[in-house]
Coordinates of C-alpha atoms and ligand atoms in Angstrom, one line a residue:
Chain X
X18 CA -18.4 -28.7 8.7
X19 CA -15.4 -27.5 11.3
X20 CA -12.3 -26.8 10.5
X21 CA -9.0 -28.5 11.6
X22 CA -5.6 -27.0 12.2
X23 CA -2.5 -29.2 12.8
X24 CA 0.2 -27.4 15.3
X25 CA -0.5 -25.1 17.7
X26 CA 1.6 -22.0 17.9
X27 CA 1.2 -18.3 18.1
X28 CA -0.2 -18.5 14.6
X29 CA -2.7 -20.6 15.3
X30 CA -3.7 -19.0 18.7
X31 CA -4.0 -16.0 16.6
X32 CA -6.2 -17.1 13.8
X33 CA -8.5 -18.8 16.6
X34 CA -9.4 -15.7 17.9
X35 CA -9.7 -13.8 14.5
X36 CA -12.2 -16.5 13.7
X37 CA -13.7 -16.6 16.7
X38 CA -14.7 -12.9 16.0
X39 CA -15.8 -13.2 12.7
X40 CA -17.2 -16.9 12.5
X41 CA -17.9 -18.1 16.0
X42 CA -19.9 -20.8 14.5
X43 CA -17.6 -22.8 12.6
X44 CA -16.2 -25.2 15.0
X45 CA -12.4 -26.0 15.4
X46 CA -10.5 -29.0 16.3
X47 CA -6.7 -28.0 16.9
X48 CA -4.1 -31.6 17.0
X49 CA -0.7 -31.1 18.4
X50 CA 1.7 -33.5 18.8
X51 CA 3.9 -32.1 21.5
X52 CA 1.4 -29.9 23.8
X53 CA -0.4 -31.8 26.0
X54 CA -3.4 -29.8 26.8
X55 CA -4.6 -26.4 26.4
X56 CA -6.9 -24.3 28.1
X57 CA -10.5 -24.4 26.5
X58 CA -11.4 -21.1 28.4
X59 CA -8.7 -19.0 26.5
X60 CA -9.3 -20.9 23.1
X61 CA -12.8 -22.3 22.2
X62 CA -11.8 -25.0 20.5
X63 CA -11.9 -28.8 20.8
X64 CA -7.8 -30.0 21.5
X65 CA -6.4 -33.6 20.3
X66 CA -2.9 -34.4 21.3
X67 CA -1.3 -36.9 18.8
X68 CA 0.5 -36.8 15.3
X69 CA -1.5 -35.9 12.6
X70 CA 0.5 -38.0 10.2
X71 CA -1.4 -40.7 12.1
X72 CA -4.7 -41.7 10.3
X73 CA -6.2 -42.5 13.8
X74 CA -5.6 -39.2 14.7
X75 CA -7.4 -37.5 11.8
X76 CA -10.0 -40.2 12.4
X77 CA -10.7 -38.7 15.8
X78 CA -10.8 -35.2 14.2
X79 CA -13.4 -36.5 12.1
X80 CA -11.5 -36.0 8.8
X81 CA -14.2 -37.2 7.1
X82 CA -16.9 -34.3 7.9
X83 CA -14.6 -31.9 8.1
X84 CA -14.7 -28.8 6.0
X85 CA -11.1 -27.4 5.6
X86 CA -7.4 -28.5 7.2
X87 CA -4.8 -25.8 7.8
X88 CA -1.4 -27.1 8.6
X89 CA 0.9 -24.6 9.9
X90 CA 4.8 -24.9 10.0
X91 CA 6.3 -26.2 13.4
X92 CA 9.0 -23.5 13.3
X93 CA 11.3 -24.5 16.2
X94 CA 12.7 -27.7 14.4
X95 CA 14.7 -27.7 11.3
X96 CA 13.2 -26.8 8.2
X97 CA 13.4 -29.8 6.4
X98 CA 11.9 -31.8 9.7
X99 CA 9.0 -29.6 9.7
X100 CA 8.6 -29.8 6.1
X101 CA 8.5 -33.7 6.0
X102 CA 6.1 -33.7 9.0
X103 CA 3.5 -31.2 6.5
X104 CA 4.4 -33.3 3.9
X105 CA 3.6 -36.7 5.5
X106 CA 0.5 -35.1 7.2
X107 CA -0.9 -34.1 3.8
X108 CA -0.5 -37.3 1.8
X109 CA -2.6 -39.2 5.5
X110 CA -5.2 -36.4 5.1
X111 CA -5.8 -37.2 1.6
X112 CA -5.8 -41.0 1.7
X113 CA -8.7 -40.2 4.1
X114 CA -10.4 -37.7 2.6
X115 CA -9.8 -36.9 -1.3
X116 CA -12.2 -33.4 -1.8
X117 CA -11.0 -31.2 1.6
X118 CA -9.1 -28.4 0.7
X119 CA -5.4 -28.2 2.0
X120 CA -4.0 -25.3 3.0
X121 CA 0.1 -26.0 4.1
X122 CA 2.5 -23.4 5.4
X123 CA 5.5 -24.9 4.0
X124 CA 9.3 -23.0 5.0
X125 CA 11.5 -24.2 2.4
X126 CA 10.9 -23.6 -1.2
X127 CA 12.6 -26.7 -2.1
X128 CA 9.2 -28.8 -0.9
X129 CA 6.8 -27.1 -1.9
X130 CA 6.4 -30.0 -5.2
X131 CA 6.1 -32.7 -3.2
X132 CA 3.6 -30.7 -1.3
X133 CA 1.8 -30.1 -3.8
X134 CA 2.4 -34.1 -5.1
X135 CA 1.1 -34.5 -1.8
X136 CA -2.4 -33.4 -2.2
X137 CA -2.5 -29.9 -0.9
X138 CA -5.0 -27.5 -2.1
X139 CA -3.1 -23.9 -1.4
X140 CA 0.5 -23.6 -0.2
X141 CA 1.6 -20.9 2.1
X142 CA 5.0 -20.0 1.7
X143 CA 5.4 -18.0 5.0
X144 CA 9.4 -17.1 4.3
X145 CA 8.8 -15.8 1.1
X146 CA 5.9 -13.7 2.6
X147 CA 7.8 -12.2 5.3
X148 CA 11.5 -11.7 3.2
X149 CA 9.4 -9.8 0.9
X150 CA 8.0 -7.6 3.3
X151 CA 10.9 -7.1 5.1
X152 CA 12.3 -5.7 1.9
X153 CA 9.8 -3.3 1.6
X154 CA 10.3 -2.0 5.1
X155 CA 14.3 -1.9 4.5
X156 CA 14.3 -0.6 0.7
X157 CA 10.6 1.6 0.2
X158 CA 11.7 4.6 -1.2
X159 CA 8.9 6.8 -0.8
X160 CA 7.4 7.7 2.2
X161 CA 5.3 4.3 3.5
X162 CA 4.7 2.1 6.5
X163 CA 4.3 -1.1 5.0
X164 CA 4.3 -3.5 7.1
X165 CA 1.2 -1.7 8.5
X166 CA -0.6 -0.6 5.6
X167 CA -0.8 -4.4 4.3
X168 CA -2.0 -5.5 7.9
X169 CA -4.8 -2.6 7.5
X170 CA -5.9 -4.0 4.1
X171 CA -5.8 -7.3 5.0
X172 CA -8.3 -6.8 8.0
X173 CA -10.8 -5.2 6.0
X174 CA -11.0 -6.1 3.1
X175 CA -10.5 -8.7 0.9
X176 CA -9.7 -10.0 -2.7
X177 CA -11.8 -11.0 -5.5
X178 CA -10.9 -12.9 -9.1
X179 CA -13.3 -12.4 -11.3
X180 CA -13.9 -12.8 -15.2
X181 CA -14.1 -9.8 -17.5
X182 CA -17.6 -8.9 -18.1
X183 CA -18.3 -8.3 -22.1
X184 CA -19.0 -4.7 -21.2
X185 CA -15.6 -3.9 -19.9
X186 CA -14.0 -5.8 -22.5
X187 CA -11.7 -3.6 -24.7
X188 CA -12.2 -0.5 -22.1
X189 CA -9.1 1.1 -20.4
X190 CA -7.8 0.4 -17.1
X191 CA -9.3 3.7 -15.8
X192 CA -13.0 3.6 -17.7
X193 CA -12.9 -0.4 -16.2
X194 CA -11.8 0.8 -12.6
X195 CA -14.6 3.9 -12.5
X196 CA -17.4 1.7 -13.6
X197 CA -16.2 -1.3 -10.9
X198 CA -15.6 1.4 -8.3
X199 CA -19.3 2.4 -8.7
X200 CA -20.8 -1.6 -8.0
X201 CA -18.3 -1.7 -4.9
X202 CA -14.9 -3.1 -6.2
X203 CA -11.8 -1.4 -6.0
X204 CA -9.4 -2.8 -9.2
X205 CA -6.3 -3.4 -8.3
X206 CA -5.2 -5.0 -11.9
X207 CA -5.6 -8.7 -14.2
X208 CA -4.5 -12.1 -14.4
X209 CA -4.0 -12.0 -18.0
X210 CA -2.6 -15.7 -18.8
X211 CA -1.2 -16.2 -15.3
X212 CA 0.6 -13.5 -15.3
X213 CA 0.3 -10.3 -12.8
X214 CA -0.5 -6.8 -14.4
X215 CA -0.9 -4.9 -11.1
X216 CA -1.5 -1.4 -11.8
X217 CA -1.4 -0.8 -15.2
X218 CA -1.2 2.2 -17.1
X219 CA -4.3 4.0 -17.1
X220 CA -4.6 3.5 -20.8
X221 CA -4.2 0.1 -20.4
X222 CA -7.0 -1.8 -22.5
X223 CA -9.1 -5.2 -21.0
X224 CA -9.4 -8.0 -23.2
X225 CA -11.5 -11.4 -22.9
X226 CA -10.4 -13.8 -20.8
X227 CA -8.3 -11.6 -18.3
X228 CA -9.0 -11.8 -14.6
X229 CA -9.7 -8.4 -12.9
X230 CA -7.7 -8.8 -9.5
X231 CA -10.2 -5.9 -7.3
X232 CA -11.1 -5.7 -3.2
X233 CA -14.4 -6.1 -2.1
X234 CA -15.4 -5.9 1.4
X235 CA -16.2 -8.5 3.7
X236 CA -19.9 -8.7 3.9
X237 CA -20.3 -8.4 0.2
X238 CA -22.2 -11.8 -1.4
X239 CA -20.2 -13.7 -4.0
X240 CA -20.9 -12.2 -7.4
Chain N
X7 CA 26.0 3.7 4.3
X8 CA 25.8 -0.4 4.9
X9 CA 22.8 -2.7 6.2
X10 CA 23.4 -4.4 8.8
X11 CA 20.9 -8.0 9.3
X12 CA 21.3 -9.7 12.8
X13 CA 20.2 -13.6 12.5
X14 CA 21.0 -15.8 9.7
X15 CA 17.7 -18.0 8.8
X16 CA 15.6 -18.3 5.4
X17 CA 14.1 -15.1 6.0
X18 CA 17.3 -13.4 6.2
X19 CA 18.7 -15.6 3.2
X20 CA 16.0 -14.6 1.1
X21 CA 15.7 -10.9 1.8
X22 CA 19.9 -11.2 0.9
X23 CA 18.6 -12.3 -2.9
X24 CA 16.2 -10.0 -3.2
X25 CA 18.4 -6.9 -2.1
X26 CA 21.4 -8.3 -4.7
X27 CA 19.0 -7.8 -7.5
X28 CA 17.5 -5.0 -6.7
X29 CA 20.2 -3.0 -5.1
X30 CA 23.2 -4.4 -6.0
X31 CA 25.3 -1.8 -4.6
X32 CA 24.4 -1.5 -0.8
X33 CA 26.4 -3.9 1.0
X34 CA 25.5 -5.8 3.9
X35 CA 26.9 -7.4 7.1
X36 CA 25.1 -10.3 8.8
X37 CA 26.2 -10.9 12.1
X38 CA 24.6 -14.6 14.4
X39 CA 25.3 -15.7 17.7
X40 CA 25.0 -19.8 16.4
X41 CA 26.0 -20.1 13.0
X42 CA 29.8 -20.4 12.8
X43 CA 30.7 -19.4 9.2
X44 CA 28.1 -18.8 6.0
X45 CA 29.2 -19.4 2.1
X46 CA 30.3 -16.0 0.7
X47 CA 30.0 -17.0 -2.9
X48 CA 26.2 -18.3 -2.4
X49 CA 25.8 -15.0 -0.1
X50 CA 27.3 -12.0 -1.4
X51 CA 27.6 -10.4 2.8
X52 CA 30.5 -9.9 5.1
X53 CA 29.6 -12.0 8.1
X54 CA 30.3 -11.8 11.8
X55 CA 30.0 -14.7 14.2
X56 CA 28.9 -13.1 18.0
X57 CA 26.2 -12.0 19.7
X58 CA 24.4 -8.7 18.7
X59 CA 23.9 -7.9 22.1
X60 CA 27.5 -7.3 22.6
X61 CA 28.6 -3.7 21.9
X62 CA 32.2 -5.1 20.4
X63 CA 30.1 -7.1 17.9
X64 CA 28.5 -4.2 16.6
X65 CA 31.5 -2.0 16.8
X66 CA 33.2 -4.9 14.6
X67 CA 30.0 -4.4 12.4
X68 CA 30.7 -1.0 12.1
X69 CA 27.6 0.4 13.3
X70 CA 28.3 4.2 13.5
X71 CA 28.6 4.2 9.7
X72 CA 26.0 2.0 9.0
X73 CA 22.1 3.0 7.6
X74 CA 20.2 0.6 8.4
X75 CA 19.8 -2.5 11.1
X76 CA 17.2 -5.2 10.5
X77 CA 16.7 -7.5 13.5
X78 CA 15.1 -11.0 12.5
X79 CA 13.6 -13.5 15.3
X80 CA 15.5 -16.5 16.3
X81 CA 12.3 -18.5 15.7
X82 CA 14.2 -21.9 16.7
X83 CA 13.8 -20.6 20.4
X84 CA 11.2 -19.8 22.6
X85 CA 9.0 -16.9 21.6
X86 CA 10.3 -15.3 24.9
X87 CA 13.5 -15.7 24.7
X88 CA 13.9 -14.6 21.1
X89 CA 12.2 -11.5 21.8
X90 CA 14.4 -11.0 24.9
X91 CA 17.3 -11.0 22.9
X92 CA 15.6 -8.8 20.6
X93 CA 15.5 -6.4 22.9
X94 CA 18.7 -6.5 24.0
X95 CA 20.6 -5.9 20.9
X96 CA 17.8 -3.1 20.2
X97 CA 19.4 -1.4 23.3
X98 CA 22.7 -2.2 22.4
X99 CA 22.3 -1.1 18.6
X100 CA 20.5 2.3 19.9
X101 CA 22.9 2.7 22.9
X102 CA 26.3 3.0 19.9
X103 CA 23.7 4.7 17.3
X104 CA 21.3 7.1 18.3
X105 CA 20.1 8.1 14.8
X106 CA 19.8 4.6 12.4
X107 CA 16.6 3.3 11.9
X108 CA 16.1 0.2 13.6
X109 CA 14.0 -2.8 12.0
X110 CA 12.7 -5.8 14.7
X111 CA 10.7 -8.5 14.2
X112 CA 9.0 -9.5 17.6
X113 CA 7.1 -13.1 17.9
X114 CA 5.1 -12.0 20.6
X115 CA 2.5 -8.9 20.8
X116 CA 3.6 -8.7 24.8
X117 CA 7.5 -7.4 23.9
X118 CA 6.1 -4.7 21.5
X119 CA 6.0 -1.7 23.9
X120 CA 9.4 -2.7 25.2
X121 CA 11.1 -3.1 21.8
X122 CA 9.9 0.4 21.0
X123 CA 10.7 1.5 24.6
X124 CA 14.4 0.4 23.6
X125 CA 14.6 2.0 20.3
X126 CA 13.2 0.2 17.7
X127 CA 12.1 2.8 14.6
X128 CA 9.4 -0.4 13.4
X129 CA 8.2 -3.3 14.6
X130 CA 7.5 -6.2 12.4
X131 CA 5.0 -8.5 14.1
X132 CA 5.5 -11.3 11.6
X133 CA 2.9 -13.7 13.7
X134 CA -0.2 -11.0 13.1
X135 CA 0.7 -11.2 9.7
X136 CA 0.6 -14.8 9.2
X137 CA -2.3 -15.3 11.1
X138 CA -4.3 -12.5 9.2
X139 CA -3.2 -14.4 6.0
X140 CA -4.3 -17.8 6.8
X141 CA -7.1 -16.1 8.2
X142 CA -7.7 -14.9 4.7
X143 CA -6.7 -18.2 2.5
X144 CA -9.0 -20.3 4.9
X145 CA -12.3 -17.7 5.0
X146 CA -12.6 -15.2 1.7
X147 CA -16.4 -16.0 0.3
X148 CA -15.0 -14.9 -3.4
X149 CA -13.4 -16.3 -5.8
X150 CA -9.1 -15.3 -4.9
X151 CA -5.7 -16.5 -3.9
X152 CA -4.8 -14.2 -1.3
X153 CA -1.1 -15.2 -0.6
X154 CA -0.6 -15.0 -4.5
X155 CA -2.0 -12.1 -5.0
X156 CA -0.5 -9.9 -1.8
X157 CA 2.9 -12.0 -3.1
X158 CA 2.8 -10.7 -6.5
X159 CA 1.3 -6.8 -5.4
X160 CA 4.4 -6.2 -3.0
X161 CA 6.9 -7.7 -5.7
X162 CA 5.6 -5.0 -8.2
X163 CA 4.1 -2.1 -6.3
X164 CA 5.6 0.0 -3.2
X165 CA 3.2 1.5 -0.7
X166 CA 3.1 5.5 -0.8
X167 CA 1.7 8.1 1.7
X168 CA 1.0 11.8 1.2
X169 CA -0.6 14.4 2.1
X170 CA -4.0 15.2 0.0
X171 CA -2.9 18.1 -1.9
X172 CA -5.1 21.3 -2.3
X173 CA -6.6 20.2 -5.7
X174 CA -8.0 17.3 -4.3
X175 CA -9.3 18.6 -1.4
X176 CA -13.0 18.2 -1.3
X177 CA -13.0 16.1 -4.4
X178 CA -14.8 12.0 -3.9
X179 CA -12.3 8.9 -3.8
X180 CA -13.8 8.4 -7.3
X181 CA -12.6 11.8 -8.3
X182 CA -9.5 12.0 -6.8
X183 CA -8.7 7.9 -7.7
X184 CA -9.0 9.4 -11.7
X185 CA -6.9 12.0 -11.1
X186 CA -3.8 10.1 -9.2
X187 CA -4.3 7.1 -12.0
X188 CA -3.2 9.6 -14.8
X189 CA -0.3 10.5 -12.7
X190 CA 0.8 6.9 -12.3
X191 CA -0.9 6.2 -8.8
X192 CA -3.6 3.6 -7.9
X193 CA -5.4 5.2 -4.7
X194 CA -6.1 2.4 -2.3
X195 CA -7.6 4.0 0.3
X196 CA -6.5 7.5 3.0
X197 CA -5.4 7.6 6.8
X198 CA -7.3 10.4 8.5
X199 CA -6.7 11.2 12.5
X200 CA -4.3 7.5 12.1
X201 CA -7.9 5.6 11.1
X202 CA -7.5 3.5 7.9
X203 CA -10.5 3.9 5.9
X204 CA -9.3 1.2 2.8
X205 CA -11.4 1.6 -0.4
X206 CA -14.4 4.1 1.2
X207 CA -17.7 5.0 -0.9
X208 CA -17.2 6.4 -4.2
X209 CA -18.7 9.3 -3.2
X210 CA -16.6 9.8 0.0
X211 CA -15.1 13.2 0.6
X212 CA -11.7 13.7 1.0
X213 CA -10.7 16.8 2.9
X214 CA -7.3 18.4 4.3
X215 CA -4.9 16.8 6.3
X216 CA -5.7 13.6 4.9
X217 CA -3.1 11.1 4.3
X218 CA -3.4 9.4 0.4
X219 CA -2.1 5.6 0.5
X220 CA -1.5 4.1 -3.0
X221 CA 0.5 1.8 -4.9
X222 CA 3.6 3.2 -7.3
X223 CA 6.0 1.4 -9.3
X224 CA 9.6 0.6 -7.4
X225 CA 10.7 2.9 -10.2
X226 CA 9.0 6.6 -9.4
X227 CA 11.4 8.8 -7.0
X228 CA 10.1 10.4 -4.7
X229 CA 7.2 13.1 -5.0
Ligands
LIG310 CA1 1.2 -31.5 15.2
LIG311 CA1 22.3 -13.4 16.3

């Protein structure tokens, strides 16, 4: 199925081209509400021009066979305007298609509930993302780039949840992340009743039911 | 010394919270061109209406004595001309202040050589970043939530660089990833000749002059 993104900004333009890199086959419908027209040439992707909070306009994006909608912010209107606009864009998507996952940048925390009320699948809190980041480049007290080293991880690799296996149950931390390291995961830390452990303390000991938070590359298959 | 943030937006708003709980005791000066007055007991800052281009406002903002500028896009305007004014108040800032580190956030990848060509110590290139991260919330083939789990990593963990030290010299990353665990780093990856190379082989050999990237808690001073 092809993929549909609502608003078309630098964001967007962006993650066309790192898609059209790494999965040129999955096709891309892009709706916009204020541009007109865009170049095909540049961007490989099929352009609508109409307000996705219409259902005819979804229609025409073939809502119903797509495979995933991304809605990103429109950043140079108020918050709460842009917010509604996701909102109201997210309930139409999901009267018309009940099973495609959601993924919302929303700006203000304060609507991220009804978001979620809404029907979307993953929220993207973009502010949040980028206050906290701008923290670590203001406040990092050892010597760091992070801005950079995040960008670095994020383009090659990527994360993985996955259950702990009955032979790293009750191991340490550091037996857990040798044996992982060896089968091509790097463990980060668990997800031990939806809470973070990032980095434990070496002695640190697994038990069942925690989530072992690791990266694994690209290419690897799902386990 | 004082920070001083130019541009008064969520991003700003919320990096304000984060640095009154974590550093209470640095104090900060916001200074925007549109916003008339803020709420000091919702914001604990001293602000300055004017333009941060203007060499008075920063002199009102005290910029000899300050340590550090952060410069956040107007995103409300056109990427062009947010950037633009970016750049001049990075001139302006290095022009009274040859010495404080200045952070930018540029929209657009075409007015990074310029900001740096002006004086900016780092560019934050916030659109890369959200593109890579959608890039990752829409694609990764395993099991993960990628903005949760980079959300929660930087909350808990800062970045750290250094030099591979002589013991670990010609050890593997499996070696050397045992060794910094019991001293309270997790070893993500190493820089060598500015290459990234996140989460190589097991059996990969590090040798001298390579740079060691790994998380540490907000709590360790500096090594
Ligand atoms: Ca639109
Ligand atoms: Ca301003």
């Amino acid at each position: 199925g092809h993929y549909i993104f609502i608003g078309w900004n630098e964001r967007t333009r962006q993650l066309i081209r790192l898609m059209a890199e790494k999965f040129p086959d999955t096709p891309i419908v892009v709706i916009d509400r204020t541009e007109k027209k865009i170049l095909y040439e540049d961007y490989p992707v099929h352009f609508i021009h109409g307000d996705a909070s219409d259902e005819h306009i979804l229609l025409k994006a073939n809502i119903k066979e797509a495979a995933k909608v991304l809605i990103t912010a429109n950043t140079s209107k108020a918050e709460k305007h842009a917010d509604s606009f996701t909102i109201l864009s997210i309930l139409t998507i999901r009267g018309t298609n009940k099973d495609i996952p959601i993924v919302a940048e929303i700006l203000s925390k304060t609507y991220v509930e009804n978001a979620l009320r809404a029907g979307a699948s993953t929220i993207i809190r973009s502010n949040d993302f980028l206050s906290t980041l701008l923290f670590h480049e203001l406040s990092h007290q050892v010597a760091s780039t992070p801005f950079e080293d995040i960008l670095e991880i994020l383009k090659r690799k990527q994360f993985s949840h996955m259950p702990v296996t009955k032979e790293l149950e009750h191991r340490s931390f550091l037996e857990a992340s040798n044996l992982l390291m060896l089968q091509g995961y790097l463990l980060l830390g668990i997800i031990r009743e939806n809470q973070y452990k990032i980095h434990p303390p070496a002695d640190y000991i697994l038990q069942k039911g925690d989530i072992l938070l690791a990266f694994v590359s690209w290419q690897r298959k799902e386990i």
